[in-house]
Amino acid sequence: MLTLKQIRENPEEIIRRLQVKNFDAANLIDQVLATDKKRREIQTQTDHKQAELNQRSKDIGSLFKQGKTQEANHAKEQVSLLKDEIKQLNQSLRHTEDDLNKLLLRIPNIPHPSVPPGKGDSDNVKVRSGGNIPDLGKEALPHWELAEKYRLIDFEMGNKLTGAGFPVFTGKGAKLVRALISFFLDEAEKAGYREVLPPLMVNEASAYGTGQLPDKEVQMYQLATDPYYLIPTAEVPVTNIYRDVILNAGELPVKNTAYTPCFRREAGSYGKDVRGLNRVHQFDKVEIVQIQHPERSYDTLEEMVNHVEQLVQKLGLPYRIMRLCGGDLSFTSALTYDFEVFAAAQKKWLEVSSVSNFEAFQANRLKLRFREPGSKKTQLAHTLNGSALALPRIIAALMENFQTPEGIRIPEVLVPYTRFDILS
RNA sequence: GGAGAAAUGGCAGAGUGGUCGAAUGCGGCGGUCUUGAAAACCGUUGUCCGCUUAUCGGCGGACCGGGGGUUCGAAUCCCUCUUUCUCCGCCA
C-alpha cells in the first residue's frame, strides 16, 4: 500500500497518476486524508490523558511509600474518571485506525511514468522481440496432440486424479519438466541469486504482505482445516522472508530465486484459451526476487528483464517483450514487462513471464526497510520479481515449434539436463 | 495426540506489582592511546506513532511472543492463542 506520507504530501499527483490505471482515487484519497486527520487528533488527546494518568499513578505510588494511605486512596478515586475517558479514546482510536487501514488497502500502486494508458491486452506496448517463428506447414500439431502422440502428458489422468487443469507429465515429458527447472535454477545461480526452497503453503500475514489478500481469495486455494493458502507463486513466501526486517544498505540488492509448484484457482476463466497447457491450476515455475535500494530499482528491473530474455533466447523460442498498459497492470505493480513466446501450431502468443517493480508498495505492507550506514533513519526498500520462467507454456511452445517428422527436438542447452535430444 | 517447562533489546541473560525501555556481558558505532592494528579505557547504542522544531533536537505515548483481563500502577498476576524445548504416543 501507499504510505500516508506520500498521500499527505501529493494527493493531487496520486489521483492524476492513478488515472493511468483507470482508477478514480479522488474520493478515496479525500477519505484517507480526513480519517488520518481524525486519527491524529484522537491520538494527541489520548496521549495527553495517558500521560496524566501515568503521572498520577506515580504520585499514588510515592504516597503509599510515605505511608499516606488515606491520601493515596483518595487520589485513586479521582483517577477512575480519567481511566474511563482513556478507554473510550483508545477504542475510537482503534476504530479510526482500522478505517484508515481499510481505505489504504483499496488504493492501488502508482504506475511508473512510462506506463502507457490503456484498457487491456491490445494497449500493451511491444518493447522488442526476438527469435524466429518457424514455418511448420499444415501438418503441425498443437502441443496437446503431440503430448498424446509421444505420451508426454496425460490430461485425462490428471482429470481422474484431481480434476481439470492438473496435467500428469509422464516419461520423457516428466524429465523435460525436471530438466527445465534445473536449467532455470542454474541460470539464476549464475546471475547471483541464492536458491531457496520455501513452503508451498503460507499463512494469512504472508498473503497480505505481498498483496494477495485482501480480495484475491478467489485466486488462491485455501485449506479447509487450517488457515493456510497454497501459494499462487513463489513470490509470496520468498518476499515474506523479509517481512519485518531492517537491512543494512550494504546488503542490497538481496537476490533470491526459488522453484515451486504454483496453485491457481483461475476462477471464472473457462473457455477457448484453456486447452492443453495454456492454462492450468498447478504448474511449475522458477521465480527471481530482488530487494533493492529505491535509487537503483529500475536498473534492477532492466537487469531482470535481460535475464529472462536471455533464457528464452537460449531456448530458441520466438518471443516478444510487452510493457503493460495501465489497465493490465496489477494492483501492486508500478511497472511490469510481460514476456510472451509464440506457439507456432496454435499460432498464439503465450505469456510465460511477468517481471515487475513494486517499488515500496509491498515493502510498506511487509515493513521491509533498510538503513544507510551512519543513519538512524530507516526507509522502505523496493521489491521486484519475475518469472524465470513458468514451465507449462514454455513446454507448449517447445513442443509445437520444434516438432519434426522424427519427433520433437530438444534445445541444445537442455540436453545436458535431459540426456536425450529428441522426444519421440 | 497426552504431560511438563519456557518465550525479555542484534545475541546471551537478569528482572516476580511502582521511578524498568528494562541490570550485566558480548556485538555494533564514536573517541582516547598507537606509525597502523590489537588490547585497554571513556562514551554511545531498538522500533513505531503523535505534538513541536528551518535544522540539530525537545516533549509525550506505545511496544519485554500475539490478543484479552485484574490494578491507581503490569516485563512481573490471571485468561487465551501461538511458538520452542523435554518426556510419552503416533509416523515418512
XYZ file of C-alpha atoms (C1' of nucleotides) in Angstrom:
516
model
C 0.000 0.000 0.000
C 0.953 3.608 -0.387
C 2.396 5.407 2.603
C 0.401 8.068 4.389
C 3.311 10.405 3.873
C 3.015 10.044 0.103
C -0.704 10.693 0.213
C -0.465 13.642 2.556
C 2.239 15.296 0.509
C 0.971 14.743 -3.039
C -2.718 13.862 -3.065
C -3.388 15.590 -6.386
C -0.493 13.919 -8.136
C -1.529 10.494 -6.911
C -5.078 10.963 -8.141
C -3.787 12.099 -11.509
C -1.329 9.244 -11.943
C -3.794 6.569 -10.861
C -5.984 7.581 -13.774
C -3.490 5.733 -15.968
C -4.695 2.593 -14.180
C -8.254 3.699 -14.903
C -8.694 4.126 -11.188
C -10.555 7.093 -9.791
C -8.946 7.689 -6.418
C -10.265 11.174 -5.681
C -12.965 10.120 -3.277
C -10.793 7.541 -1.548
C -7.925 9.972 -1.071
C -10.266 12.535 0.460
C -11.474 9.951 2.917
C -7.925 8.929 3.742
C -6.889 12.490 4.476
C -9.933 13.119 6.634
C -9.552 9.853 8.536
C -5.860 10.456 9.026
C -6.551 13.898 10.456
C -9.126 12.463 12.796
C -6.758 9.739 13.888
C -4.041 12.206 14.780
C -6.408 14.360 16.760
C -7.614 11.403 18.752
C -4.113 10.206 19.370
C -2.899 13.566 20.599
C -5.793 13.663 23.020
C -5.242 10.085 24.146
C -1.541 10.645 24.677
C -2.170 13.651 26.867
C -4.677 11.831 29.049
C -2.431 8.825 29.281
C 0.497 10.997 30.319
C -1.648 12.462 33.073
C -2.694 9.025 34.295
C 0.905 7.832 34.297
C 1.931 10.816 36.399
C -0.904 10.310 38.859
C -0.082 6.656 39.239
C 3.453 7.552 40.132
C 2.207 10.036 42.680
C -0.056 7.440 44.246
C 2.883 5.079 44.438
C 5.000 7.554 46.362
C 2.106 8.433 48.670
C 1.829 4.768 49.632
C 5.553 4.620 50.208
C 5.338 7.569 52.515
C 2.580 5.784 54.373
C -0.057 8.370 53.448
C -2.640 5.709 52.808
C -5.652 7.924 53.116
C -4.441 10.469 50.632
C -3.478 7.689 48.282
C -6.898 6.124 48.420
C -8.469 9.498 47.828
C -6.291 10.006 44.751
C -7.262 6.589 43.461
C -10.900 7.545 43.393
C -10.175 10.658 41.387
C -8.382 8.716 38.715
C -11.259 6.449 37.765
C -12.952 9.059 35.590
C -9.715 9.576 33.695
C -9.437 5.851 33.122
C -12.865 5.701 31.534
C -12.029 8.556 29.217
C -8.841 6.863 28.112
C -10.644 3.625 27.499
C -13.140 5.334 25.228
C -10.498 7.306 23.404
C -8.471 4.182 22.809
C -11.475 2.446 21.390
C -12.225 5.212 18.966
C -8.545 5.452 18.076
C -8.544 1.811 17.160
C -11.661 2.129 15.066
C -10.229 5.083 13.224
C -7.001 3.225 12.564
C -8.948 0.280 11.203
C -10.950 2.538 8.933
C -7.809 4.208 7.700
C -6.149 0.907 7.012
C -9.102 -0.407 5.079
C -9.095 2.709 2.935
C -5.378 2.445 2.277
C -5.692 -1.190 1.249
C -8.067 -0.190 -1.517
C -5.652 2.171 -3.251
C -3.515 0.504 -5.924
C 0.139 1.225 -6.549
C 1.001 4.292 -8.599
C 2.086 3.404 -12.131
C 5.529 4.476 -13.301
C 5.510 7.476 -15.679
C 6.492 5.184 -18.552
C 3.331 3.071 -18.236
C 1.170 3.588 -21.315
C -2.502 4.333 -20.768
C -4.954 1.700 -21.915
C -7.659 -0.741 -21.060
C -6.333 -4.198 -21.901
C -4.118 -6.513 -23.966
C -4.326 -4.534 -27.146
C -2.944 -1.403 -25.466
C 0.227 -3.066 -24.247
C 3.320 -1.767 -25.959
C 5.839 -4.042 -27.627
C 9.301 -3.179 -26.337
C 11.239 -5.587 -28.511
C 11.093 -9.075 -29.892
C 13.465 -11.811 -30.988
C 13.791 -15.309 -32.361
C 12.246 -16.707 -35.498
C 8.770 -18.050 -35.933
C 9.169 -21.431 -37.625
C 7.123 -22.277 -40.683
C 5.641 -25.632 -39.775
C 3.265 -26.200 -42.623
C -0.245 -27.566 -42.423
C 0.661 -30.814 -40.707
C 1.743 -29.098 -37.499
C 0.040 -30.408 -34.391
C -0.859 -28.378 -31.288
C 1.027 -29.454 -28.193
C -1.896 -31.333 -26.669
C -1.946 -33.662 -29.638
C 1.834 -34.024 -29.611
C 1.653 -34.770 -25.907
C -0.699 -37.635 -26.594
C 1.208 -38.885 -29.623
C 4.502 -39.157 -27.743
C 2.924 -39.959 -24.356
C 4.444 -36.935 -22.632
C 1.450 -35.552 -20.790
C -1.739 -37.318 -19.688
C -4.500 -34.761 -19.297
C -7.178 -37.414 -18.793
C -5.243 -38.977 -15.952
C -4.960 -35.623 -14.203
C -8.678 -35.278 -14.529
C -9.137 -38.636 -12.861
C -6.678 -37.963 -10.057
C -7.744 -34.430 -9.267
C -9.749 -32.506 -11.830
C -9.424 -30.384 -14.932
C -6.241 -28.356 -15.124
C -3.967 -30.788 -13.330
C -1.905 -32.461 -16.046
C 0.205 -35.540 -15.365
C 3.629 -35.481 -17.004
C 4.912 -38.918 -17.908
C 8.178 -40.446 -19.119
C 10.277 -38.004 -21.119
C 7.637 -35.356 -20.515
C 8.333 -35.552 -16.781
C 12.075 -35.488 -17.399
C 11.699 -32.408 -19.571
C 9.996 -30.629 -16.672
C 12.794 -31.581 -14.313
C 15.402 -30.500 -16.854
C 13.837 -27.083 -17.332
C 13.639 -26.489 -13.587
C 17.323 -27.342 -13.157
C 18.330 -25.249 -16.144
C 16.446 -22.191 -14.899
C 17.799 -22.534 -11.372
C 21.353 -22.906 -12.625
C 20.992 -19.819 -14.793
C 19.641 -17.847 -11.835
C 22.507 -19.015 -9.664
C 24.983 -17.871 -12.330
C 23.295 -14.468 -12.209
C 23.949 -14.244 -8.469
C 20.689 -15.443 -6.970
C 20.579 -17.562 -3.837
C 18.406 -20.639 -4.178
C 15.538 -21.049 -1.733
C 13.105 -23.925 -1.336
C 10.178 -22.431 0.573
C 6.943 -23.855 1.967
C 4.140 -24.250 -0.540
C 1.560 -23.030 1.929
C 1.588 -19.636 3.594
C -0.380 -18.030 6.391
C -2.625 -15.018 6.153
C 0.025 -12.499 7.172
C 2.233 -13.566 4.285
C -0.631 -13.406 1.812
C -1.304 -9.845 2.975
C 2.346 -8.911 2.803
C 2.677 -9.388 -0.921
C -0.851 -8.251 -1.693
C -2.711 -11.489 -2.453
C -5.060 -10.576 0.364
C -7.464 -8.954 0.826
C -9.767 -9.601 -2.111
C -7.769 -12.168 -4.050
C -9.131 -15.186 -2.190
C -10.711 -16.225 -5.444
C -7.275 -16.718 -6.912
C -5.788 -18.839 -4.142
C -6.657 -22.292 -2.880
C -7.427 -22.176 0.798
C -7.195 -25.086 3.206
C -10.422 -26.127 4.880
C -8.820 -27.270 8.109
C -6.061 -24.728 8.710
C -5.714 -21.006 7.996
C -3.236 -21.555 5.173
C -3.190 -20.817 1.467
C -1.487 -22.736 -1.325
C 0.944 -20.335 -2.922
C -0.020 -18.908 -6.327
C 3.650 -18.028 -6.878
C 6.964 -18.365 -5.040
C 6.946 -14.587 -4.781
C 4.755 -14.905 -1.696
C 6.985 -16.988 0.595
C 10.266 -15.679 -0.812
C 9.382 -11.999 -0.427
C 7.861 -12.595 3.008
C 11.202 -13.888 4.251
C 11.930 -10.184 4.634
C 8.712 -9.206 6.361
C 9.529 -7.035 9.422
C 13.185 -6.937 8.520
C 15.569 -3.986 8.570
C 18.522 -4.494 6.246
C 21.754 -2.557 6.025
C 22.061 -0.633 2.775
C 25.254 -2.583 2.123
C 23.286 -5.821 1.897
C 21.306 -4.567 -1.103
C 20.458 -5.913 -3.548
C 19.158 -9.111 -1.984
C 18.693 -11.702 -4.715
C 16.735 -14.906 -4.188
C 15.443 -17.498 -6.571
C 13.057 -20.360 -5.934
C 11.488 -23.214 -7.779
C 7.992 -24.060 -6.592
C 4.807 -25.512 -7.913
C 2.173 -22.773 -8.140
C -1.507 -23.217 -7.483
C -4.132 -21.004 -9.048
C -7.863 -21.356 -8.965
C -8.260 -19.257 -12.110
C -11.909 -18.975 -11.208
C -14.149 -17.875 -13.999
C -11.561 -18.279 -16.723
C -13.015 -21.160 -18.677
C -13.261 -21.008 -22.419
C -11.201 -21.112 -25.528
C -7.769 -20.404 -24.083
C -7.615 -23.247 -21.659
C -6.698 -26.189 -23.854
C -3.711 -28.303 -23.032
C -1.078 -26.436 -21.087
C -2.328 -22.964 -21.904
C -3.948 -22.505 -18.520
C -3.691 -24.979 -15.649
C -4.367 -24.953 -11.906
C -0.992 -26.331 -10.870
C 2.238 -25.542 -12.633
C 5.944 -25.283 -12.024
C 7.817 -22.024 -12.026
C 11.217 -20.638 -11.152
C 10.924 -17.165 -9.696
C 13.550 -14.486 -9.211
C 13.057 -11.926 -6.437
C 15.142 -8.887 -5.577
C 15.130 -6.316 -2.833
C 16.829 -3.154 -3.926
C 17.629 0.420 -2.983
C 14.951 2.806 -4.326
C 17.505 4.683 -6.382
C 18.555 1.568 -8.244
C 15.355 -0.442 -8.568
C 14.668 0.470 -12.181
C 18.160 -0.560 -13.236
C 17.459 -3.809 -11.460
C 14.185 -4.211 -13.327
C 16.102 -3.938 -16.618
C 18.658 -6.430 -15.358
C 15.896 -8.894 -14.553
C 14.259 -8.392 -17.942
C 17.605 -9.108 -19.569
C 17.981 -12.260 -17.512
C 14.615 -13.564 -18.640
C 15.239 -12.555 -22.246
C 18.465 -14.480 -22.271
C 16.594 -17.582 -21.096
C 14.089 -17.584 -23.936
C 16.902 -16.842 -26.366
C 18.888 -19.839 -25.174
C 15.814 -21.995 -25.615
C 15.480 -20.696 -29.150
C 11.901 -19.530 -28.800
C 10.399 -16.595 -30.675
C 9.434 -14.003 -28.094
C 8.266 -10.508 -27.561
C 8.504 -8.238 -24.535
C 5.466 -6.143 -23.710
C 5.241 -3.149 -21.445
C 1.885 -3.475 -19.744
C -0.584 -0.641 -20.077
C -2.278 0.873 -17.054
C -5.362 -1.277 -17.429
C -3.393 -4.533 -17.461
C -1.056 -3.614 -14.633
C -1.697 -5.483 -11.393
C -2.934 -3.748 -8.252
C 0.511 -3.895 -6.633
C 2.772 -3.178 -9.608
C 4.308 0.118 -10.708
C 5.765 -1.237 -13.932
C 5.525 -4.678 -15.490
C 7.071 -6.310 -18.525
C 5.392 -9.415 -19.841
C 7.244 -11.997 -21.894
C 5.311 -13.907 -24.500
C 6.542 -16.805 -26.625
C 4.940 -17.863 -29.867
C 3.453 -21.337 -30.077
C 3.655 -21.947 -33.791
C 0.992 -24.614 -34.196
C -1.692 -22.809 -32.234
C -0.353 -19.591 -33.722
C -0.691 -17.893 -30.385
C 1.441 -15.732 -28.138
C 1.610 -17.285 -24.682
C 2.587 -15.311 -21.593
C 5.492 -17.032 -19.850
C 6.879 -14.344 -17.577
C 5.924 -11.189 -15.832
C 8.676 -9.003 -14.424
C 7.605 -6.214 -12.099
C 8.850 -3.433 -9.907
C 6.576 -2.912 -6.924
C 8.642 -0.028 -5.628
C 7.792 0.430 -1.924
C 4.215 -0.818 -2.228
C 4.852 -4.339 -0.954
C 7.664 -3.167 1.330
C 5.259 -0.882 3.141
C 2.921 -3.761 3.885
C 5.830 -6.028 4.728
C 7.595 -3.414 6.863
C 10.683 -4.219 4.852
C 13.158 -1.446 5.417
C 16.843 -0.641 5.185
C 19.206 1.788 6.798
C 22.002 3.806 5.239
C 25.288 3.402 7.073
C 25.631 6.024 9.780
C 21.973 6.966 9.559
C 19.415 6.303 12.248
C 16.502 6.560 9.879
C 15.026 3.581 8.151
C 13.386 3.751 4.753
C 11.309 1.373 2.720
C 13.133 -0.842 0.253
C 11.900 -1.641 -3.233
C 10.825 -5.157 -4.159
C 10.887 -6.729 -7.604
C 10.152 -10.109 -9.002
C 9.812 -12.025 -12.202
C 9.145 -15.476 -13.540
C 12.258 -17.083 -14.908
C 10.327 -18.961 -16.106
C 6.869 -20.519 -15.886
C 7.089 -24.001 -17.358
C 3.863 -25.175 -18.999
C 3.642 -22.618 -21.758
C 7.356 -22.900 -22.398
C 6.840 -26.610 -22.839
C 3.888 -25.996 -25.119
C 5.953 -23.686 -27.310
C 8.977 -26.016 -27.338
C 6.803 -28.930 -28.397
C 4.988 -27.095 -31.106
C 7.909 -25.149 -32.543
C 10.457 -27.949 -32.544
C 8.277 -30.749 -33.888
C 9.679 -32.710 -36.824
C 8.524 -35.879 -38.545
C 11.018 -37.779 -36.346
C 9.942 -36.240 -33.077
C 10.401 -33.105 -31.014
C 13.931 -31.737 -30.908
C 15.277 -30.640 -27.551
C 17.156 -27.296 -27.434
C 20.883 -27.807 -27.065
C 21.108 -26.035 -23.709
C 18.722 -28.577 -22.208
C 20.387 -31.730 -23.466
C 22.901 -31.880 -20.585
C 19.871 -31.909 -18.286
C 17.566 -34.253 -20.208
C 20.324 -36.528 -21.551
C 18.250 -37.076 -24.670
C 17.892 -34.762 -27.634
C 14.576 -35.811 -29.101
C 11.132 -36.630 -27.825
C 9.908 -39.459 -29.995
C -2.473 -36.522 20.323
C -1.022 -36.567 26.089
C 2.207 -34.497 30.319
C 5.587 -30.742 31.821
C 8.888 -26.276 31.123
C 9.750 -21.849 28.654
C 9.243 -17.195 25.294
C 12.776 -10.292 27.627
C 16.675 -5.432 23.187
C 21.400 -7.748 17.231
C 22.906 -12.115 20.554
C 23.476 -14.163 25.565
C 20.994 -13.316 30.003
C 18.990 -10.652 34.906
C 14.485 -8.813 36.460
C 8.063 -11.870 40.068
C 3.419 -5.324 41.199
C 5.711 1.137 41.465
C 10.886 5.907 39.320
C 12.136 -0.627 34.221
C 12.802 0.848 27.581
C 14.445 -2.596 31.084
C 20.864 -4.675 35.053
C 25.162 -7.150 33.171
C 28.127 -9.353 29.298
C 29.048 -9.830 24.070
C 28.473 -7.482 19.488
C 27.860 -2.577 16.799
C 29.100 2.704 16.441
C 32.170 7.126 18.071
C 36.512 8.654 20.769
C 41.404 8.433 23.670
C 46.062 5.899 23.153
C 49.095 3.885 18.617
C 53.248 4.794 12.669
C 48.976 1.327 11.878
C 46.316 -2.509 14.252
C 45.194 -5.220 18.681
C 44.492 -4.633 23.842
C 42.892 -1.206 27.462
C 39.907 2.872 28.817
C 35.727 6.521 28.009
C 31.171 7.484 25.662
C 27.111 5.770 22.782
C 23.688 2.063 21.101
C 15.910 -0.534 19.456
C 11.268 0.220 16.697
C 6.678 2.707 15.743
C 3.229 6.844 16.447
C 1.823 11.929 17.959
C 2.998 17.116 19.257
C 6.779 20.669 18.489
C 11.035 22.247 15.556
C 14.069 25.911 9.403
C 17.792 22.112 11.127
C 20.139 19.639 15.408
C 16.793 18.459 18.756
C 12.908 18.600 22.593
C 8.359 16.672 24.852
C 4.606 12.857 25.122
C 2.544 7.845 24.036
C 3.084 2.601 22.742
C 5.998 -1.858 22.414
C 9.501 -7.462 27.238
C 5.914 -13.936 21.659
C 0.209 -12.343 19.869
C -4.635 -10.985 21.887
C -7.688 -10.008 26.203
C -8.256 -9.089 31.608
C -7.158 -7.572 37.005
C -4.913 -2.961 39.222
C -4.265 3.950 40.698
C 0.105 1.337 38.518
C 1.948 -4.972 34.880
C 8.012 -7.464 31.751
C 6.194 -9.143 36.667
C -0.611 -11.531 38.468
C -4.971 -14.029 35.619
C -7.263 -15.970 30.885
C -6.425 -17.340 25.874
C -3.753 -18.273 21.394
C 0.927 -19.220 19.007
C 5.807 -20.964 19.055
C 10.082 -23.549 21.195
C 12.253 -27.324 24.404
C 11.907 -32.146 27.366
C 9.258 -36.814 28.056
C 5.377 -40.285 26.127
C 2.400 -41.882 21.889
C 1.999 -41.967 16.504
C 4.601 -41.577 11.898
C 7.767 -40.733 6.360
